[in-house]
Coordinates of C-alpha atoms in Angstrom, one line a residue:
Chain F
M1 CA 19.6 -11.9 -34.5
T2 CA 15.9 -13.1 -34.7
N3 CA 12.7 -11.5 -32.6
E4 CA 12.5 -14.7 -31.0
N5 CA 16.5 -14.3 -29.8
L6 CA 15.1 -10.6 -28.7
I7 CA 11.9 -11.7 -27.1
H8 CA 13.9 -14.2 -25.0
Y9 CA 16.5 -11.6 -24.0
I10 CA 13.8 -9.2 -22.9
H11 CA 12.0 -12.0 -20.8
G12 CA 15.4 -12.5 -19.0
I13 CA 15.3 -8.9 -17.8
A14 CA 11.6 -8.3 -17.7
D15 CA 11.0 -11.3 -15.5
N16 CA 13.3 -10.5 -12.8
S17 CA 11.3 -6.9 -12.4
M18 CA 8.1 -8.9 -12.6
I19 CA 8.6 -11.5 -9.9
L20 CA 10.7 -9.1 -7.8
G21 CA 7.7 -6.6 -8.2
Q22 CA 4.9 -9.5 -7.4
R23 CA 7.2 -10.6 -4.4
I24 CA 7.5 -7.1 -2.8
S25 CA 4.0 -6.3 -3.2
E26 CA 3.0 -9.2 -1.0
L27 CA 4.4 -6.8 1.9
C28 CA 2.1 -3.9 1.2
G29 CA 0.2 -3.1 4.4
H30 CA 2.7 -5.1 6.4
G31 CA 5.7 -3.4 6.7
P32 CA 7.8 -2.6 9.9
T33 CA 6.9 1.1 9.7
L34 CA 4.2 2.8 7.5
E35 CA 7.2 4.8 5.9
T36 CA 8.9 1.8 4.8
D37 CA 5.7 0.2 3.6
I38 CA 5.4 3.3 1.4
A39 CA 9.0 3.2 0.0
L40 CA 8.8 -0.5 -0.7
T41 CA 5.5 -0.4 -2.6
N42 CA 6.9 2.6 -4.5
I43 CA 9.9 0.1 -5.6
A44 CA 7.2 -2.5 -6.6
L45 CA 5.5 -0.1 -8.5
D46 CA 8.5 1.1 -10.2
L47 CA 9.4 -2.5 -11.1
L48 CA 6.0 -3.2 -12.2
G49 CA 6.1 -0.1 -14.4
Q50 CA 9.4 -1.4 -16.0
T51 CA 8.0 -4.7 -16.5
R52 CA 5.1 -3.2 -18.7
S53 CA 7.4 -1.4 -20.7
Y54 CA 9.2 -4.5 -21.6
Y55 CA 6.4 -6.7 -22.0
Q56 CA 4.5 -4.0 -24.5
Y57 CA 7.7 -4.4 -26.5
V58 CA 7.6 -8.1 -26.5
A59 CA 3.8 -8.1 -27.7
E60 CA 5.1 -5.8 -30.3
L61 CA 7.7 -8.2 -31.4
S62 CA 5.7 -11.3 -31.1
P63 CA 4.1 -12.8 -34.2
K64 CA 0.9 -13.7 -32.4
D65 CA -1.6 -11.0 -31.4
I66 CA -1.1 -10.9 -27.8
T67 CA -0.6 -8.0 -24.9
E68 CA 1.3 -7.4 -21.8
D69 CA -1.1 -9.1 -20.0
D70 CA -0.4 -12.5 -22.2
V71 CA 3.1 -12.0 -21.4
A72 CA 2.7 -11.7 -17.7
F73 CA 0.0 -14.0 -16.8
L74 CA -0.2 -16.8 -19.3
R75 CA 3.0 -18.5 -19.7
K76 CA 4.1 -21.8 -17.9
E77 CA 6.5 -21.8 -15.3
R78 CA 9.4 -23.0 -17.4
E79 CA 8.9 -20.0 -19.8
Y80 CA 9.7 -17.4 -17.1
K81 CA 13.3 -16.6 -17.2
N82 CA 13.7 -14.8 -13.8
V83 CA 16.6 -15.5 -11.7
L84 CA 16.5 -17.6 -8.7
L85 CA 17.3 -14.5 -6.2
V86 CA 14.1 -12.9 -6.9
E87 CA 11.7 -15.4 -6.4
Q88 CA 13.1 -16.2 -2.7
P89 CA 10.6 -15.6 0.0
N90 CA 10.2 -12.5 2.4
T91 CA 11.2 -14.3 5.2
D92 CA 11.7 -11.4 7.4
F93 CA 13.0 -7.6 6.5
A94 CA 16.5 -8.7 6.6
Y95 CA 16.0 -11.1 3.7
V96 CA 13.7 -8.4 1.8
I97 CA 16.5 -5.7 2.1
V98 CA 19.5 -8.1 1.4
R99 CA 17.6 -9.6 -1.6
Q100 CA 16.8 -6.2 -2.7
Y101 CA 20.4 -5.1 -2.5
F102 CA 21.9 -8.0 -4.1
F103 CA 19.5 -7.4 -7.0
D104 CA 19.6 -3.6 -7.0
V105 CA 23.3 -3.3 -7.5
F106 CA 23.1 -5.9 -10.6
H107 CA 20.2 -4.1 -11.8
Y108 CA 22.0 -0.6 -11.6
L109 CA 24.8 -2.0 -13.4
L110 CA 23.1 -3.7 -16.2
L111 CA 20.9 -0.4 -16.9
K112 CA 23.8 1.4 -17.0
E113 CA 25.1 -0.8 -20.1
L114 CA 21.7 -0.9 -21.7
E115 CA 21.2 2.7 -21.9
K116 CA 24.2 2.4 -24.4
S117 CA 22.4 -0.2 -26.3
K118 CA 21.6 0.3 -30.4
N119 CA 18.1 -0.4 -29.8
V120 CA 15.8 2.7 -29.0
N121 CA 13.6 1.0 -27.1
F122 CA 16.2 -0.4 -24.6
Q123 CA 17.8 3.0 -24.3
A124 CA 14.7 4.7 -23.5
I125 CA 13.5 2.2 -20.8
A126 CA 17.0 1.8 -19.4
K127 CA 17.0 5.6 -19.0
K128 CA 13.7 6.0 -17.3
S129 CA 14.6 2.8 -15.2
L130 CA 17.9 3.8 -14.2
K131 CA 16.7 6.9 -12.1
E132 CA 14.2 4.7 -10.3
V133 CA 16.7 2.0 -9.6
S134 CA 19.5 4.3 -8.2
Y135 CA 17.1 5.0 -5.7
H136 CA 16.2 1.6 -5.2
K137 CA 20.3 1.0 -4.4
R138 CA 20.1 3.6 -2.0
F139 CA 17.0 2.7 0.1
S140 CA 18.3 -0.9 0.1
G141 CA 21.8 -0.1 0.9
D142 CA 20.9 2.8 3.6
W143 CA 18.6 -0.2 5.5
L144 CA 21.5 -2.8 4.9
K145 CA 23.7 -0.3 7.0
R146 CA 21.2 0.2 9.2
L147 CA 20.4 -3.5 9.9
G148 CA 24.2 -4.7 9.6
D149 CA 25.4 -2.0 11.9
G150 CA 22.2 -1.6 14.1
T151 CA 21.6 -3.9 17.1
D152 CA 23.2 -7.5 17.7
E153 CA 19.7 -9.1 16.7
S154 CA 19.7 -7.2 13.7
K155 CA 23.4 -8.2 12.5
Q156 CA 22.6 -11.7 13.4
K157 CA 19.5 -11.7 11.1
T158 CA 21.1 -9.8 8.5
Q159 CA 24.3 -12.2 8.1
Q160 CA 21.8 -15.0 8.2
A161 CA 19.8 -13.7 5.1
V162 CA 23.5 -12.7 3.6
N163 CA 24.6 -16.3 4.0
D164 CA 21.2 -17.7 2.6
L165 CA 20.8 -15.6 -0.4
W166 CA 24.8 -15.1 -1.5
V167 CA 24.2 -18.3 -3.5
F168 CA 21.8 -16.9 -5.9
T169 CA 24.2 -14.0 -6.9
D170 CA 26.3 -15.9 -9.4
E171 CA 23.3 -16.5 -11.8
L172 CA 22.8 -12.7 -12.2
F173 CA 25.8 -13.0 -14.6
H174 CA 24.9 -16.4 -16.4
M175 CA 24.4 -15.7 -20.3
T176 CA 21.9 -17.9 -22.1
K177 CA 22.5 -18.4 -25.9
D178 CA 20.2 -15.8 -26.7
D179 CA 21.5 -13.3 -24.2
Q180 CA 24.7 -13.8 -26.4
V181 CA 23.2 -13.4 -29.7
V182 CA 21.7 -10.2 -28.5
A183 CA 24.8 -8.9 -26.8
D184 CA 26.9 -9.5 -29.7
A185 CA 24.5 -7.7 -32.1
G186 CA 25.0 -4.6 -29.8
F187 CA 21.7 -4.6 -28.5
G188 CA 22.1 -6.2 -25.4
V189 CA 24.4 -6.7 -22.3
D190 CA 27.0 -9.3 -21.8
N191 CA 26.4 -9.6 -17.9
S192 CA 29.5 -11.5 -17.2
T193 CA 31.3 -8.3 -17.9
L194 CA 29.6 -6.9 -15.1
K195 CA 30.5 -9.7 -12.2
S196 CA 33.7 -8.0 -11.1
E197 CA 32.4 -4.5 -10.6
Y198 CA 29.3 -6.0 -9.0
Y199 CA 31.2 -8.1 -6.1
T200 CA 33.5 -4.9 -5.6
M201 CA 30.4 -2.6 -4.8
V202 CA 28.6 -5.4 -3.0
K203 CA 31.5 -6.6 -0.8
S204 CA 32.5 -3.0 0.1
L205 CA 29.0 -2.2 1.6
L206 CA 29.1 -5.5 3.5
K207 CA 32.4 -4.5 4.8
E208 CA 31.1 -1.3 5.8
C209 CA 28.0 -2.8 7.4
K210 CA 30.3 -5.3 9.5
L211 CA 28.9 -8.1 7.9
Q212 CA 30.8 -11.1 6.9
I213 CA 31.3 -12.1 3.3
P214 CA 30.2 -15.7 2.6
E215 CA 32.6 -18.2 1.2
V216 CA 30.6 -20.4 -1.1
K217 CA 32.1 -23.0 -3.3
Y218 CA 28.7 -24.2 -4.9
F219 CA 26.2 -21.5 -6.4
Q220 CA 22.8 -21.8 -7.1
K221 CA 21.4 -21.7 -10.7
G222 CA 18.4 -22.4 -12.8
G223 CA 16.0 -19.6 -13.3
K224 CA 17.3 -18.1 -16.3
K225 CA 16.9 -21.7 -18.0
G226 CA 13.2 -21.9 -16.4
I227 CA 14.3 -24.3 -13.9
H228 CA 12.9 -22.5 -10.6
S229 CA 12.8 -23.1 -7.0
E230 CA 9.5 -24.7 -5.5
H231 CA 8.7 -21.4 -4.6
M232 CA 7.9 -20.2 -8.2
G233 CA 4.9 -22.3 -8.7
Y234 CA 3.2 -20.5 -5.6
I235 CA 3.9 -17.2 -6.9
L236 CA 2.4 -17.7 -10.3
S237 CA -0.6 -19.6 -9.1
D238 CA -1.2 -16.5 -7.1
M239 CA -0.4 -14.2 -9.8
Q240 CA -2.1 -15.9 -12.7
F241 CA -5.2 -17.0 -10.4
M242 CA -7.8 -14.4 -12.3
Q243 CA -6.5 -15.3 -15.6
R244 CA -6.6 -19.0 -15.3
T245 CA -10.1 -19.0 -13.7
Y246 CA -11.7 -16.5 -16.0
P247 CA -10.1 -17.1 -19.2
D248 CA -10.3 -14.5 -22.1
M249 CA -12.0 -11.8 -19.8
K250 CA -11.1 -7.9 -20.3
W251 CA -10.5 -6.5 -16.7
Chain N
M1 CA -3.9 37.0 46.9
S2 CA -5.5 34.2 48.8
H3 CA -6.0 30.8 47.7
T4 CA -9.6 31.3 46.8
E5 CA -9.1 34.6 45.0
K6 CA -6.2 32.7 42.9
K7 CA -8.7 30.0 41.9
I8 CA -11.2 32.5 40.9
A9 CA -8.9 34.5 38.9
N10 CA -7.5 31.2 37.1
A11 CA -11.1 30.1 36.5
D12 CA -11.7 33.6 34.8
Q13 CA -8.7 33.1 32.6
I14 CA -9.8 30.2 31.5
R15 CA -13.1 31.2 30.7
S16 CA -11.9 34.0 28.8
L17 CA -9.9 31.9 26.8
E18 CA -12.6 29.6 26.1
E19 CA -14.5 32.6 24.8
M20 CA -11.9 33.6 22.5
F21 CA -11.3 29.9 21.1
D22 CA -15.0 29.6 20.6
A23 CA -15.2 33.1 18.8
K24 CA -12.4 32.0 16.9
I25 CA -14.1 28.9 15.7
A26 CA -17.5 30.4 14.8
R27 CA -15.7 32.8 12.5
D28 CA -14.3 30.1 10.7
G29 CA -10.6 30.4 12.4
K30 CA -8.4 27.7 12.5
I31 CA -6.9 26.2 15.6
E32 CA -3.3 25.5 15.5
P33 CA -1.5 22.9 17.6
K34 CA 0.4 25.5 19.6
D35 CA -2.8 27.5 20.0
W36 CA -4.7 27.0 23.6
M37 CA -7.4 24.5 23.4
P38 CA -9.9 23.1 25.8
E39 CA -8.8 19.5 27.0
K40 CA -11.9 18.1 26.0
Y41 CA -11.1 19.6 22.4
R42 CA -8.1 18.0 22.7
K43 CA -9.1 14.7 23.5
T44 CA -12.1 14.4 21.1
H45 CA -9.8 15.4 18.4
I46 CA -7.2 12.9 19.3
R47 CA -10.0 10.1 19.4
Q48 CA -11.5 11.1 16.1
I49 CA -8.1 11.8 14.1
S50 CA -6.5 8.7 15.4
Q51 CA -9.8 6.4 14.6
H52 CA -9.5 8.0 11.0
A53 CA -5.7 7.1 10.5
H54 CA -6.3 3.7 12.0
S55 CA -9.5 3.2 9.4
E56 CA -6.8 4.1 6.6
I57 CA -4.2 1.6 7.6
V58 CA -6.6 -1.3 8.5
G59 CA -8.3 -0.4 5.5
M60 CA -5.0 -1.0 3.5
L61 CA -5.6 -5.1 4.6
P62 CA -8.9 -5.8 2.7
E63 CA -7.5 -4.4 -0.8
A64 CA -4.0 -5.5 -0.2
N65 CA -5.6 -9.0 -0.1
W66 CA -5.9 -9.0 -4.2
I67 CA -2.7 -7.3 -5.0
S68 CA -1.2 -10.5 -5.7
R69 CA -4.0 -11.7 -7.9
A70 CA -4.9 -8.6 -9.5
P71 CA -6.2 -9.8 -13.0
S72 CA -3.9 -7.4 -15.2
L73 CA -0.7 -5.4 -14.9
R74 CA -2.8 -2.0 -15.2
R75 CA -4.9 -3.2 -12.5
K76 CA -2.1 -4.4 -10.2
V77 CA -0.3 -1.3 -10.5
A78 CA -3.5 0.8 -9.7
L79 CA -4.4 -0.8 -6.7
L80 CA -0.9 -1.0 -5.4
A81 CA -0.8 2.5 -6.0
K82 CA -4.3 3.0 -4.4
V83 CA -3.2 1.0 -1.1
Q84 CA -0.2 3.1 -0.8
D85 CA -2.2 6.1 -1.0
E86 CA -4.3 5.1 1.9
A87 CA -0.9 4.4 3.8
G88 CA 0.1 7.9 2.9
H89 CA -3.4 9.2 4.3
G90 CA -2.4 7.2 7.6
L91 CA 0.8 9.0 7.7
Y92 CA -0.7 12.4 7.5
L93 CA -3.6 11.9 9.9
Y94 CA -1.1 10.1 12.6
S95 CA 1.2 13.2 11.9
A96 CA -1.7 15.6 12.5
C97 CA -2.7 13.8 15.7
E98 CA 0.8 13.8 17.0
T99 CA 0.4 17.6 17.0
L100 CA -2.0 17.1 19.9
G101 CA 0.5 15.4 22.3
I102 CA 0.4 11.9 21.6
S103 CA 3.1 9.6 20.0
R104 CA 2.5 7.4 17.1
E105 CA 3.6 4.3 19.1
E106 CA 0.9 5.2 21.8
L107 CA -1.7 5.5 19.1
Y108 CA -0.6 2.1 17.7
E109 CA -1.0 0.8 21.1
Q110 CA -4.7 1.7 21.3
L111 CA -5.5 0.1 18.2
H112 CA -3.8 -3.1 18.9
S113 CA -5.3 -3.3 22.5
G114 CA -8.7 -2.7 20.9
K115 CA -9.1 0.7 22.5
A116 CA -9.3 2.8 19.7
K117 CA -11.8 2.0 17.0
Y118 CA -11.5 2.1 13.1
S119 CA -14.3 2.0 10.5
S120 CA -16.0 -1.4 10.8
I121 CA -16.6 -1.7 6.9
F122 CA -12.9 -3.1 7.1
N123 CA -13.6 -6.2 8.9
Y124 CA -15.8 -7.6 6.0
P125 CA -14.0 -10.1 3.7
T126 CA -12.8 -9.3 0.3
L127 CA -14.0 -12.5 -1.7
T128 CA -13.6 -11.5 -5.6
W129 CA -12.1 -8.9 -7.6
A130 CA -15.3 -7.4 -8.1
D131 CA -14.7 -6.4 -4.2
M132 CA -12.0 -4.0 -5.4
G133 CA -14.6 -2.0 -7.7
A134 CA -17.2 -2.1 -4.9
I135 CA -14.9 -0.7 -2.2
G136 CA -13.6 2.0 -4.4
W137 CA -16.8 2.9 -5.7
L138 CA -18.9 2.6 -2.3
V139 CA -16.8 2.4 0.6
D140 CA -14.4 5.3 -0.7
G141 CA -17.6 7.0 -2.0
A142 CA -19.2 7.0 1.5
A143 CA -15.8 8.1 2.9
I144 CA -15.7 10.9 0.7
I145 CA -19.5 12.1 1.9
N146 CA -17.9 11.8 5.6
Q147 CA -14.9 13.7 4.8
V148 CA -15.6 16.6 2.4
P149 CA -17.2 18.5 5.3
L150 CA -13.9 18.0 7.2
C151 CA -11.8 20.0 4.9
S152 CA -13.3 23.1 6.5
T153 CA -13.1 21.7 10.1
S154 CA -11.7 23.7 12.9
F155 CA -8.5 21.8 13.6
G156 CA -5.7 23.1 11.1
P157 CA -3.8 20.1 10.8
Y158 CA -6.8 18.0 10.2
A159 CA -8.6 20.2 7.8
R160 CA -5.3 20.4 5.6
A161 CA -4.7 16.7 5.7
M162 CA -8.8 16.3 4.5
V163 CA -7.9 18.4 1.6
R164 CA -5.5 16.0 0.2
V165 CA -7.2 13.0 1.3
C166 CA -10.2 13.9 -0.4
K167 CA -8.7 14.5 -3.6
E168 CA -7.1 11.0 -3.8
E169 CA -10.5 9.4 -2.5
S170 CA -12.4 10.9 -5.4
F171 CA -9.8 9.6 -7.6
H172 CA -10.4 6.1 -5.8
Q173 CA -14.1 6.3 -6.2
R174 CA -13.7 6.7 -9.9
Q175 CA -11.2 3.9 -10.3
G176 CA -13.7 1.5 -8.4
Y177 CA -16.5 2.6 -10.4
E178 CA -14.7 1.9 -13.5
I179 CA -13.7 -1.3 -12.3
M180 CA -17.5 -2.0 -12.0
M181 CA -18.2 -0.6 -15.5
T182 CA -15.8 -2.8 -16.9
L183 CA -17.2 -5.9 -15.4
C184 CA -20.9 -4.7 -16.2
N185 CA -19.5 -4.3 -19.8
G186 CA -18.0 -7.6 -19.8
T187 CA -19.3 -11.3 -19.6
Q188 CA -22.2 -12.8 -17.7
E189 CA -20.0 -14.1 -15.3
Q190 CA -18.1 -10.9 -14.6
K191 CA -21.8 -9.0 -14.4
D192 CA -22.8 -11.5 -11.6
M193 CA -19.4 -11.1 -9.9
A194 CA -20.1 -7.3 -9.7
Q195 CA -23.7 -7.8 -8.7
D196 CA -22.7 -10.0 -6.0
A197 CA -20.1 -7.5 -4.7
L198 CA -22.7 -4.9 -4.5
N199 CA -25.0 -7.0 -2.9
R200 CA -22.6 -7.8 0.0
W201 CA -21.1 -4.0 0.2
W202 CA -24.6 -1.9 -0.1
W203 CA -25.6 -2.1 3.6
P204 CA -22.2 -2.2 5.2
A205 CA -21.6 0.8 3.0
L206 CA -24.5 2.6 4.5
M207 CA -23.7 1.6 8.0
M208 CA -20.5 3.5 7.5
L209 CA -22.3 7.0 7.9
G210 CA -22.8 5.8 11.3
P211 CA -25.7 5.0 13.7
T212 CA -28.7 7.0 13.4
D213 CA -29.5 10.2 14.7
E214 CA -31.3 9.1 17.8
Q215 CA -28.6 6.9 18.6
S216 CA -25.5 9.2 18.0
T217 CA -23.7 10.8 20.8
H218 CA -21.6 13.6 20.5
T219 CA -23.2 15.3 17.7
E220 CA -23.9 18.7 18.9
Q221 CA -20.6 19.4 20.6
S222 CA -19.1 18.0 17.3
M223 CA -21.3 20.6 15.2
I224 CA -20.0 23.5 17.3
W225 CA -16.2 22.2 16.6
K226 CA -17.1 21.7 12.7
L227 CA -15.9 18.2 13.4
K228 CA -19.4 17.3 12.0
R229 CA -21.5 19.6 9.6
K230 CA -24.4 17.3 8.8
T231 CA -26.2 14.5 10.6
N232 CA -25.5 10.7 10.2
D233 CA -28.8 10.2 8.7
E234 CA -28.5 13.3 6.4
L235 CA -25.2 12.3 5.2
R236 CA -26.6 8.8 4.5
Q237 CA -29.4 10.1 2.4
Q238 CA -26.8 11.8 0.5
F239 CA -24.9 8.8 -0.4
I240 CA -27.9 6.7 -1.4
D241 CA -29.1 9.8 -3.7
Q242 CA -25.5 10.1 -5.5
T243 CA -25.4 6.3 -5.6
V244 CA -28.5 4.8 -6.8
P245 CA -28.4 6.5 -10.2
Q246 CA -24.6 5.3 -10.8
A247 CA -25.8 1.7 -10.0
D248 CA -28.8 2.2 -12.9
I249 CA -25.9 3.4 -15.4
I250 CA -24.1 0.2 -15.4
G251 CA -27.2 -2.1 -15.1
L252 CA -26.9 -3.0 -11.3
N253 CA -29.5 -3.7 -9.0
I254 CA -29.4 -1.9 -5.5
P255 CA -30.1 -4.9 -2.9
D256 CA -33.1 -3.1 -1.1
S257 CA -36.8 -4.0 -2.3
E258 CA -38.1 -1.0 -0.7
L259 CA -35.8 1.5 -2.4
K260 CA -37.9 3.9 -4.3
Y261 CA -37.8 7.7 -5.4
N262 CA -40.0 9.8 -3.6
N263 CA -41.4 12.6 -5.6
E264 CA -42.5 14.6 -2.7
T265 CA -39.1 14.7 -1.0
G266 CA -36.9 14.5 -4.0
H267 CA -34.9 11.6 -2.3
Y268 CA -34.9 7.9 -2.2
D269 CA -36.6 6.2 0.5
F270 CA -34.9 2.9 1.7
G271 CA -35.3 -0.1 3.7
E272 CA -34.4 -0.9 7.2
I273 CA -30.5 -1.3 7.9
D274 CA -29.4 -4.4 10.1
W275 CA -28.3 -2.4 13.2
E276 CA -27.8 -5.8 14.9
E277 CA -25.4 -6.5 12.2
F278 CA -23.7 -2.9 12.7
W279 CA -23.2 -3.5 16.7
Q280 CA -22.0 -7.1 16.2
V281 CA -19.0 -5.8 13.7
V282 CA -18.4 -2.6 15.7
K283 CA -18.1 -4.9 19.1
G284 CA -15.4 -6.9 17.4
H285 CA -17.3 -10.1 16.0
G286 CA -17.4 -9.2 12.4
M287 CA -15.8 -12.1 9.9
C288 CA -12.4 -10.5 10.0
N289 CA -12.2 -8.4 12.9
K290 CA -9.5 -10.8 14.6
E291 CA -7.5 -11.1 11.2
R292 CA -7.2 -7.1 10.7
I293 CA -5.8 -6.6 14.3
S294 CA -3.9 -9.6 14.3
A295 CA -2.1 -8.5 11.0
R296 CA -1.5 -5.0 12.1
K297 CA -0.2 -6.3 15.5
K298 CA 2.1 -8.7 13.6
A299 CA 3.6 -6.3 11.4
W300 CA 4.3 -4.3 14.4
D301 CA 5.6 -6.7 16.7
N302 CA 8.1 -8.4 13.4
G303 CA 9.0 -5.0 12.7
E304 CA 10.3 -4.2 16.4
W305 CA 13.8 -5.2 15.8
V306 CA 14.0 -3.5 12.7
R307 CA 13.0 0.0 14.2
D308 CA 15.4 -0.8 17.1
A309 CA 18.2 -1.4 14.5
A310 CA 17.4 1.9 13.2
V311 CA 17.5 3.9 16.2
A312 CA 20.9 2.0 17.4
Y313 CA 22.3 2.9 14.0
A314 CA 21.5 6.6 14.2
E315 CA 22.7 6.8 17.7
K316 CA 25.9 5.4 16.6
Q317 CA 26.2 7.5 13.5
A318 CA 25.4 10.6 15.8
E319 CA 28.2 9.6 18.0
S320 CA 30.7 9.2 15.4
Q321 CA 30.0 12.4 14.2
E322 CA 30.5 14.2 17.8
A323 CA 33.9 12.3 18.2
K324 CA 34.9 13.9 14.7
Q325 CA 34.0 17.2 15.7
A326 CA 35.4 16.9 18.9
V327 CA 38.8 16.5 17.4

């Protein structure tokens, strides 16, 4: 296992937190209630905090003299390895919650395994993040219940979000070559082993929420290989605006 | 007792309650929500506290405008946390206001319809990253000057909320100043960005301390109720005296050619404020008045089905709980 394998593996995990954190922070100040606004901002803060820990580790591993901000802001679109799910837009509150829940369950299962990594940095980050992500999962799960089993309108909107976002869930369990190398070395997690527990958990909650489980033959994929949706370019043009417009400055 | 006698007895009772109420405030006692209070006290407090709460939540918007574009991860996280603090302030203040017998929905309705006001400063646009520094430094700085005296105001829930709010605002102010300082230690382009932000925010920040004493209404009664302890002009002078040396330290120029330290008074003399601009913005014709209110309305309207779902779900849960207990 080379440092390069390890760096690519970390991108695969950290970019999910970065892009989802970015997406959720777009909602700050625009939530349906002040309480949900505060809670969602907390989740964004947790995710961005986790991102910083991972990117600081990448900067340490990199042969170049770089910082967490170079990793966050100065890569090209193809170099971001987040899954397509997290870059999906904040269409409405149902999409926000369903996207969050679909990601949180995966994130929770991943961190539970990553905590057992042979790599002490991963152990430490996973241990800290797991507490946060357990809360995220509870928050999104509780909202999913309220929306799924609330009014007819909320049910219909939530079912729509479930139907539209379900196609992005399979990619969570894809493994790149780097992922495999790092997993085989006992540092990383083999995501494919999380799949069955993931779908058991998610389907069980959907049933409890009285929502239909979509039947899908063809799933979407690409993000993990750097082939993103059209949304990604806009996310980056916002996120990288300052660094691109005013290069090499300290803020 | 005749009707007239009853009326007189009633009036006497109110007078005596009022005397007790005034005496309590005079000896620095706190008025709590369940205490008797004159109707005017209740109304004035609803107006002022809700205006304050609205300012917090509308005030989230100009800064939230830069969260997605913050220039570093550290700055992004700090800005998000700051805007979240403002939501928290809004929450305490709405809660304090609700203890006076008005619902949050009613308060929002007043904001959305334009009946309730909020601080006009938030109707100015945030055009560059340096505005995040200028807002923290100047706007939070002016807010603290306005709010510190409120920590000992007579209405208990408001005073207690203010203690916490002021602590956080003071942190925000230092954070804003630190953003400005970093820019001033940076490249020429960054310094220019900082100066430009100061140029745009200086005068609106002075206006935040309110109209001149000559133009200001309600002051006398507010002084008695400890809603106000110093006049607007005194507060403004305090802000200027405090801020000018801070600008000097980081090498920024206050955009006022008449600004000059007066050895006799021990204060800075300053130029004329453009009150026409102040009233233009207060009356709804600032650059962003419409955007700010429509953003708040949109969030509220789009959230209606979500709030309805939460209520419906809670009712279903309560029903099934009752059904279980019945068995």
